Amino acid sequence: MSEISQAQSQESTSSVASRLDVAIILAAGEGTRMKSSTPKVLHDFAGKTFLQRVMASVDALEPATTAVVVHYQADRVAAAARDYDESVVVINQDDKPGTGRAVQCAVQQLRAQGRFEGSVLIAASDMPLLDAATLRGLAAYHAQQHNAATVLTTKLAEPFGYGRVIRDENGQVLRIVEQKDANAAEQAVDEVNTSVYVFDSRVLERAIADLDSDNAQGEFYLTDALEKAREFGKVGAWQAPDSLAVEGVNDRVQLARLAKAHNVRVCENWMREGVTILDPETTWIEDDVTIARDAQILPGSFLQGTTTIGEGAVVGPYTTLIDATIDAGAHVERSRVQGTHIGERANIGPWTYLRPGNDLAADTKAGAFVEMKKAHIDEGSKVPHLSYIGDTHIGTHTNVGGGTITANYDGVHKNHTEIGSNVHVGAGNMFVAPVTVGDNVTTGSGSVVRHDVESDAMVYSENTQHVVPGWKPKWERDAQDDAR
């Protein structure tokens, strides 16, 4: 055993297990099988990109340095990485292909910056369900076994396409053989490489020093470094307890399958917490959504972003909520709601579109074919149907008649409409902003309100009705002339 592995063995297991010094996330690939202009690692999975999800799991282990290796659409991927963590070290891989080359570039640049010491986690970024618990288990096993290197593995019933983990008679890892380089016996192995590793930094630096591309792919394989690491100490493997957590995504078929499997788990977890989900097959819930007990989620509902649903609320059917807050007892049916707070016992829908910035208080209503944007509706007020309410505040217990519009845009600015409490708005009204209507006002049907109205008043627009007896449209008159 070399000096490296002897020194490594003398380190305290507890201190190593609790420390991750460097994390290298591989995000340089194009992902050609996705057939997309978007880099694979920036595709969405349950509301977050692959890269963001992996970075979050790695971040939970609190590494001193996190590096992301980029190449394909490097600026775009680097920007996404920095959006999540502005302190991340971005490593540019050169044109030499392969994961081994990616790590060589990372080690060279991190060493030059004085950031390459201790334990090193390496993770691919195309495993959207890779979780912190799995990474902690791998790091702990690596430390407990005093390994020079440890690979995270799993067993698959259908291992085609994955690198196979080849062990010796004592169970030690000999090497990893990629699918295209494997013989028949090796292809029969069901234990596969997940592309997640922990190395001692000194071992890794030596093991990748002279990698070559003499293989079927013509790439520098990081897996070859495991075989070389045996020269410096033990190379072990830790099997992930959940194969779903380490399943990679190479094409859109795999993406759909993995997303569905994940969503089923999410729905089942919420049902065990006391939430009724009538049809998990058609209900999609992202990870940052929060749902209180006794809420009901009806078929065809999509709950996205930081949506919060209160106790006893009913959502759906066929409803999309994005960053919405739905208080206890509210009902949202066949609607799209984004960036909006809906108060207790409020009634929304069907076919309601609530754009960002709305705040609807308790016992309010936004009914069929109502659109709102930056509307503040106080307790008990109702906009039952066929209306647009934008940049508006409505007081308490006001009723807005069907076909009402707040004309908020003058071609340059969005202007505010203020409608007081206990106001009865007639059907077919138009409020030309900026305009204020006081409390206890009644407006006549068909009114165009251009000027402020004081409280305790009635306002109406006097339109003269003209009747033209015997009138016919021009096309009908022309047809009659032609007939003659």
XYZ file of C-alpha atoms in Angstrom:
484
model
C 0.000 0.000 0.000
C 1.333 3.462 -0.912
C 2.067 6.380 1.418
C -1.164 7.986 0.236
C -3.428 5.195 1.427
C -1.473 4.768 4.677
C -1.889 8.439 5.497
C -5.536 8.233 4.548
C -6.111 5.277 6.879
C -4.813 7.267 9.830
C -7.492 9.934 9.477
C -10.375 9.842 11.924
C -13.417 8.140 10.449
C -15.784 10.503 12.204
C -14.016 13.618 10.987
C -13.857 12.406 7.391
C -17.471 11.243 7.448
C -18.645 14.667 8.573
C -16.548 16.555 6.037
C -16.724 16.898 2.292
C -13.978 19.156 1.057
C -14.561 19.387 -2.679
C -17.526 18.609 -4.928
C -17.116 18.384 -8.701
C -20.342 18.314 -10.707
C -20.025 17.207 -14.320
C -22.236 19.315 -16.599
C -20.234 19.518 -19.822
C -22.190 17.130 -22.039
C -24.597 18.038 -24.816
C -27.057 15.221 -24.271
C -27.563 14.476 -27.960
C -30.216 11.831 -27.319
C -32.491 14.509 -25.864
C -32.586 16.042 -29.365
C -32.863 19.522 -27.932
C -31.335 22.964 -28.306
C -31.302 23.098 -24.507
C -28.378 21.406 -22.734
C -29.556 18.237 -21.053
C -28.685 19.447 -17.561
C -30.962 22.484 -17.981
C -34.090 20.481 -18.741
C -36.890 20.771 -16.213
C -37.768 18.054 -13.738
C -40.605 18.728 -11.302
C -40.015 22.470 -11.426
C -36.211 22.566 -11.253
C -33.442 21.827 -13.720
C -31.381 18.657 -13.464
C -28.366 20.779 -12.558
C -30.185 22.752 -9.883
C -31.456 19.572 -8.246
C -28.026 17.935 -8.143
C -26.400 21.132 -6.869
C -28.973 21.338 -4.062
C -28.276 17.755 -2.968
C -24.528 18.320 -3.047
C -24.911 21.618 -1.199
C -26.607 19.796 1.693
C -23.250 18.118 2.425
C -21.658 21.578 2.832
C -18.502 21.127 0.747
C -15.862 23.804 1.152
C -15.684 24.146 -2.637
C -18.218 23.251 -5.301
C -17.123 23.224 -8.933
C -19.250 22.719 -12.038
C -17.536 21.561 -15.226
C -19.037 23.036 -18.414
C -18.383 22.766 -22.149
C -21.473 22.531 -24.384
C -23.235 25.930 -24.300
C -20.784 26.725 -21.525
C -21.965 30.278 -20.857
C -25.581 29.197 -20.506
C -24.813 26.320 -18.147
C -22.369 28.438 -16.139
C -24.995 31.157 -15.724
C -27.505 28.598 -14.467
C -24.984 27.259 -11.964
C -24.198 30.764 -10.694
C -27.898 31.588 -10.437
C -28.169 28.795 -7.894
C -24.853 29.506 -6.112
C -22.873 32.599 -7.011
C -19.809 31.199 -5.210
C -19.599 28.103 -7.426
C -16.321 27.572 -9.286
C -16.971 27.153 -13.009
C -14.480 24.913 -14.808
C -14.258 24.993 -18.594
C -13.484 21.628 -20.167
C -11.444 21.743 -23.367
C -12.350 19.885 -26.551
C -10.921 16.561 -25.403
C -13.981 14.399 -24.703
C -14.978 12.322 -21.717
C -15.691 12.447 -18.009
C -12.061 11.677 -17.249
C -10.964 14.761 -19.129
C -13.602 16.834 -17.329
C -12.154 15.812 -13.976
C -8.591 16.415 -15.194
C -9.556 19.996 -16.070
C -11.257 20.456 -12.705
C -8.324 19.098 -10.716
C -5.834 21.265 -12.611
C -7.798 24.466 -12.081
C -8.767 23.768 -8.467
C -5.192 22.848 -7.594
C -4.007 26.113 -9.140
C -6.504 27.979 -6.945
C -5.425 26.125 -3.797
C -8.836 24.491 -3.445
C -7.996 20.835 -3.949
C -7.425 18.976 -0.675
C -9.194 16.247 1.286
C -12.199 14.226 0.170
C -13.602 14.827 -3.303
C -17.139 14.026 -4.434
C -17.698 13.663 -8.173
C -21.272 13.551 -9.460
C -22.921 13.600 -12.858
C -25.666 16.188 -13.256
C -28.191 14.135 -15.219
C -29.653 12.327 -12.185
C -32.506 14.595 -11.088
C -33.458 12.431 -8.094
C -29.978 12.160 -6.613
C -30.627 13.102 -2.993
C -28.512 14.268 -0.081
C -29.217 11.121 1.958
C -27.680 8.930 -0.747
C -24.624 11.170 -0.990
C -24.196 11.146 2.793
C -24.379 7.355 2.800
C -21.682 7.153 0.138
C -19.402 9.621 1.933
C -19.843 7.835 5.271
C -19.070 4.424 3.768
C -15.990 5.822 2.033
C -14.712 7.190 5.342
C -15.557 4.115 7.416
C -13.760 1.808 4.992
C -10.737 4.117 4.664
C -11.023 3.743 0.912
C -8.842 5.459 -1.620
C -11.904 5.656 -3.840
C -15.537 4.601 -3.590
C -18.086 4.325 -6.382
C -21.833 4.574 -5.901
C -23.566 1.629 -7.585
C -27.009 0.164 -8.015
C -28.513 -3.007 -9.442
C -30.829 -2.856 -12.428
C -32.992 -5.497 -14.037
C -32.223 -3.860 -17.386
C -28.619 -2.595 -17.148
C -28.150 -1.942 -20.870
C -26.245 1.256 -21.523
C -24.655 1.483 -18.074
C -21.059 0.762 -17.113
C -20.793 -2.590 -15.321
C -19.045 -2.889 -11.951
C -16.566 -5.786 -12.045
C -15.457 -7.143 -8.662
C -12.802 -9.653 -7.614
C -13.400 -12.787 -5.551
C -13.227 -10.722 -2.354
C -15.853 -8.254 -3.517
C -13.375 -5.463 -4.183
C -13.940 -3.313 -7.253
C -11.545 -4.235 -10.046
C -12.802 -1.926 -12.757
C -15.846 -0.501 -14.488
C -16.492 -1.558 -18.067
C -18.598 0.640 -20.317
C -21.387 -0.966 -22.361
C -19.583 -0.657 -25.696
C -16.380 -2.144 -24.269
C -17.967 -5.014 -22.302
C -17.781 -8.664 -23.348
C -20.725 -11.046 -22.984
C -19.844 -12.074 -19.417
C -19.416 -8.476 -18.330
C -22.688 -7.429 -19.952
C -24.457 -10.067 -17.843
C -23.486 -8.192 -14.648
C -26.444 -6.279 -13.179
C -24.491 -3.994 -10.816
C -23.880 -0.708 -12.589
C -21.952 2.488 -12.134
C -24.016 5.571 -11.299
C -21.246 8.077 -12.154
C -20.987 9.242 -8.545
C -17.699 8.793 -6.664
C -15.733 9.854 -3.627
C -11.939 9.996 -3.939
C -9.103 10.997 -1.702
C -7.767 14.086 -3.475
C -4.198 12.751 -3.605
C -5.366 9.456 -5.064
C -7.557 11.180 -7.645
C -4.788 13.487 -8.775
C -2.455 10.560 -9.455
C -5.102 8.252 -10.888
C -6.189 10.685 -13.605
C -2.708 11.890 -14.489
C -2.181 9.562 -17.447
C -5.658 8.553 -18.601
C -5.930 7.690 -22.297
C -8.749 7.455 -24.828
C -7.997 3.940 -26.091
C -11.576 2.643 -26.030
C -14.609 2.186 -28.267
C -15.829 5.723 -27.566
C -12.475 7.420 -28.060
C -13.032 9.282 -24.775
C -11.151 9.781 -21.532
C -13.121 7.629 -19.083
C -13.218 8.624 -15.435
C -13.953 4.961 -14.700
C -10.369 4.115 -15.704
C -9.221 6.169 -12.718
C -10.858 3.668 -10.362
C -8.688 0.862 -11.683
C -5.595 3.026 -11.314
C -6.660 4.019 -7.783
C -6.126 0.407 -6.681
C -2.401 1.142 -6.802
C -2.856 3.579 -3.912
C -5.375 1.842 -1.652
C -8.745 0.140 -1.448
C -11.397 0.811 -4.040
C -14.868 0.110 -2.739
C -18.465 0.302 -3.878
C -21.537 1.346 -1.945
C -24.901 0.304 -3.327
C -27.588 2.977 -3.296
C -30.640 1.832 -1.324
C -32.976 3.440 -3.866
C -32.197 2.821 -7.534
C -34.574 5.618 -8.549
C -32.315 8.147 -6.826
C -29.406 7.299 -9.118
C -31.235 6.744 -12.391
C -29.893 8.948 -15.141
C -31.805 10.611 -17.955
C -30.494 10.288 -21.501
C -33.615 10.841 -23.587
C -37.159 12.091 -23.240
C -38.594 8.623 -22.796
C -36.447 8.152 -19.697
C -37.350 11.657 -18.549
C -41.077 10.937 -18.738
C -40.735 7.563 -17.025
C -38.631 8.929 -14.175
C -40.855 11.997 -13.735
C -43.935 9.803 -13.484
C -42.328 7.455 -10.962
C -41.239 10.424 -8.868
C -44.666 12.053 -9.034
C -46.381 8.864 -7.890
C -44.152 8.880 -4.812
C -44.891 12.550 -4.146
C -48.641 11.954 -4.368
C -48.437 8.890 -2.142
C -46.478 10.832 0.470
C -49.132 13.561 0.555
C -51.947 11.027 0.784
C -50.232 9.461 3.798
C -50.189 12.947 5.342
C -53.975 13.214 5.129
C -54.474 14.787 1.713
C -57.111 13.345 -0.622
C -55.833 12.906 -4.181
C -58.566 11.249 -6.198
C -56.420 10.372 -9.207
C -52.624 10.398 -8.728
C -52.207 9.402 -12.378
C -53.458 12.814 -13.545
C -52.298 14.944 -10.602
C -48.808 16.472 -10.736
C -47.222 18.010 -7.645
C -43.805 19.661 -7.580
C -41.404 19.245 -4.683
C -41.766 22.689 -3.079
C -45.559 22.522 -2.835
C -47.100 22.367 0.663
C -50.534 20.849 1.324
C -52.428 20.776 4.630
C -54.446 17.810 5.830
C -57.994 17.282 4.590
C -57.309 19.230 1.421
C -58.731 17.609 -1.706
C -56.905 17.554 -5.024
C -59.180 16.557 -7.889
C -58.106 15.007 -11.230
C -56.148 16.979 -13.795
C -54.543 19.364 -11.294
C -50.982 20.707 -11.595
C -49.464 22.172 -8.416
C -46.249 24.011 -9.155
C -43.582 26.196 -7.583
C -44.083 27.246 -3.974
C -47.832 26.709 -3.962
C -49.386 26.304 -0.507
C -52.816 24.755 0.026
C -54.677 25.143 3.311
C -56.694 22.699 5.359
C -59.914 21.551 3.749
C -59.332 23.452 0.517
C -60.538 21.854 -2.712
C -58.446 22.199 -5.868
C -59.642 21.034 -9.262
C -60.582 19.384 -11.361
C -58.306 20.594 -14.164
C -56.629 23.407 -12.275
C -53.094 24.794 -12.472
C -51.621 26.555 -9.431
C -48.220 28.258 -9.735
C -46.699 29.927 -6.651
C -50.214 30.334 -5.294
C -51.463 30.439 -1.711
C -54.860 28.844 -1.162
C -56.212 29.307 2.358
C -58.352 26.881 4.337
C -61.716 25.966 2.889
C -61.220 27.735 -0.431
C -62.353 26.092 -3.666
C -60.530 26.548 -6.979
C -62.150 24.805 -9.940
C -60.967 24.521 -13.576
C -58.767 27.605 -13.309
C -55.215 28.877 -13.696
C -53.847 30.749 -10.689
C -50.343 32.210 -10.492
C -48.681 34.337 -7.824
C -52.005 34.919 -6.098
C -53.296 34.675 -2.529
C -56.797 33.250 -2.163
C -58.412 33.678 1.243
C -60.432 31.310 3.379
C -63.639 29.975 1.855
C -63.099 31.906 -1.365
C -64.660 30.458 -4.492
C -62.692 30.554 -7.740
C -63.825 29.330 -11.144
C -64.665 27.684 -13.327
C -62.465 29.028 -16.135
C -60.890 31.797 -14.077
C -57.457 33.222 -14.898
C -55.682 34.872 -11.964
C -52.377 36.400 -13.030
C -49.596 37.351 -10.587
C -50.152 39.958 -7.897
C -53.718 39.272 -6.790
C -54.878 39.130 -3.177
C -58.403 37.847 -2.642
C -59.609 37.973 0.962
C -61.899 35.542 2.774
C -65.319 34.719 1.309
C -64.589 36.358 -2.024
C -65.532 35.061 -5.447
C -63.917 35.215 -8.871
C -66.269 33.319 -11.123
C -66.565 32.007 -14.646
C -64.407 33.685 -17.288
C -62.978 36.278 -14.921
C -59.409 37.500 -15.379
C -57.568 39.413 -12.658
C -54.125 40.981 -12.457
C -52.788 42.871 -9.425
C -56.284 43.002 -7.993
C -56.928 43.319 -4.264
C -60.411 42.127 -3.392
C -61.536 42.643 0.191
C -63.658 40.300 2.285
C -66.996 39.196 0.917
C -66.731 40.912 -2.459
C -67.639 39.072 -5.650
C -66.757 39.257 -9.315
C -69.023 36.466 -10.531
C -68.450 36.301 -14.284
C -67.140 37.633 -17.596
C -64.972 40.456 -16.237
C -61.425 41.815 -16.340
C -60.163 43.413 -13.131
C -56.615 44.758 -13.301
C -54.614 47.108 -11.044
C -57.677 47.478 -8.873
C -58.670 47.538 -5.216
C -62.251 46.588 -4.338
C -63.546 47.085 -0.795
C -65.695 44.737 1.262
C -69.033 43.242 0.211
C -69.051 44.752 -3.244
C -70.708 42.939 -6.148
C -69.393 43.443 -9.672
C -71.856 42.792 -12.488
C -71.022 40.606 -15.466
C -69.073 42.077 -18.348
C -67.245 44.678 -16.255
C -63.799 45.910 -17.296
C -61.290 48.116 -15.535
C -59.529 49.853 -18.423
C -56.148 50.206 -16.759
C -53.794 50.848 -19.694
C -53.600 54.227 -21.405
C -50.981 53.153 -23.919
C -48.091 54.197 -21.676
C -48.918 53.429 -18.047
C -50.987 50.940 -16.078
C -53.379 53.000 -13.948
C -55.233 52.188 -10.739
C -58.961 51.779 -10.134
C -60.379 52.128 -6.612
C -63.865 50.759 -5.918
C -65.199 51.090 -2.382
C -67.196 48.842 -0.062
C -70.862 47.893 -0.508
C -70.801 48.985 -4.126
C -73.276 47.525 -6.622
C -71.670 47.549 -10.052
C -74.136 47.088 -12.883
C -73.593 44.748 -15.807
C -71.415 45.859 -18.680
C -69.575 48.625 -16.824
C -66.238 50.095 -17.831
C -64.017 51.952 -15.346
C -61.465 54.110 -17.161
C -58.460 54.358 -14.849
C -57.272 56.236 -12.951
C -60.629 56.503 -11.229
C -62.051 56.200 -7.700
C -65.560 55.112 -6.737
C -66.575 55.626 -3.101
C -68.534 53.400 -0.712
C -72.232 52.543 -1.100
C -72.312 53.516 -4.757
C -74.606 51.988 -7.366
C -73.648 52.095 -11.029
C -76.119 51.666 -13.844
C -75.815 48.935 -16.433
C -73.669 49.881 -19.394
C -72.003 52.779 -17.575
C -68.618 54.155 -18.588
C -67.111 55.658 -15.433
C -64.387 58.143 -16.367
C -64.450 60.441 -13.328
C -64.346 59.911 -9.570
C -67.642 59.143 -7.827
C -68.266 60.188 -4.216
C -69.707 57.783 -1.648
C -73.469 57.242 -1.283
C -74.217 58.095 -4.892
C -75.524 56.575 -8.076
C -73.719 56.893 -11.384
C -74.885 55.976 -14.864
C -74.079 56.854 -18.427
C -77.054 58.218 -20.334
C -76.882 56.633 -23.742
C -79.562 57.508 -26.277
C -81.089 54.503 -27.984
C -81.731 54.957 -31.689
C -84.006 52.667 -33.716
C -83.935 52.601 -37.545
C -87.118 50.843 -38.756
C -86.799 48.503 -41.735
C -82.994 48.663 -41.798
C -81.024 45.941 -43.586
C -77.258 45.405 -43.777
C -75.486 46.508 -46.963
C -74.804 42.997 -48.194
C -78.525 42.220 -48.006
C -79.455 45.452 -49.787
C -76.897 44.694 -52.507
C -78.295 41.199 -52.929
C -81.784 42.610 -53.358
C -80.521 45.094 -55.957
C -78.804 42.310 -57.908
C -81.982 40.244 -57.845
C -83.843 43.089 -59.464
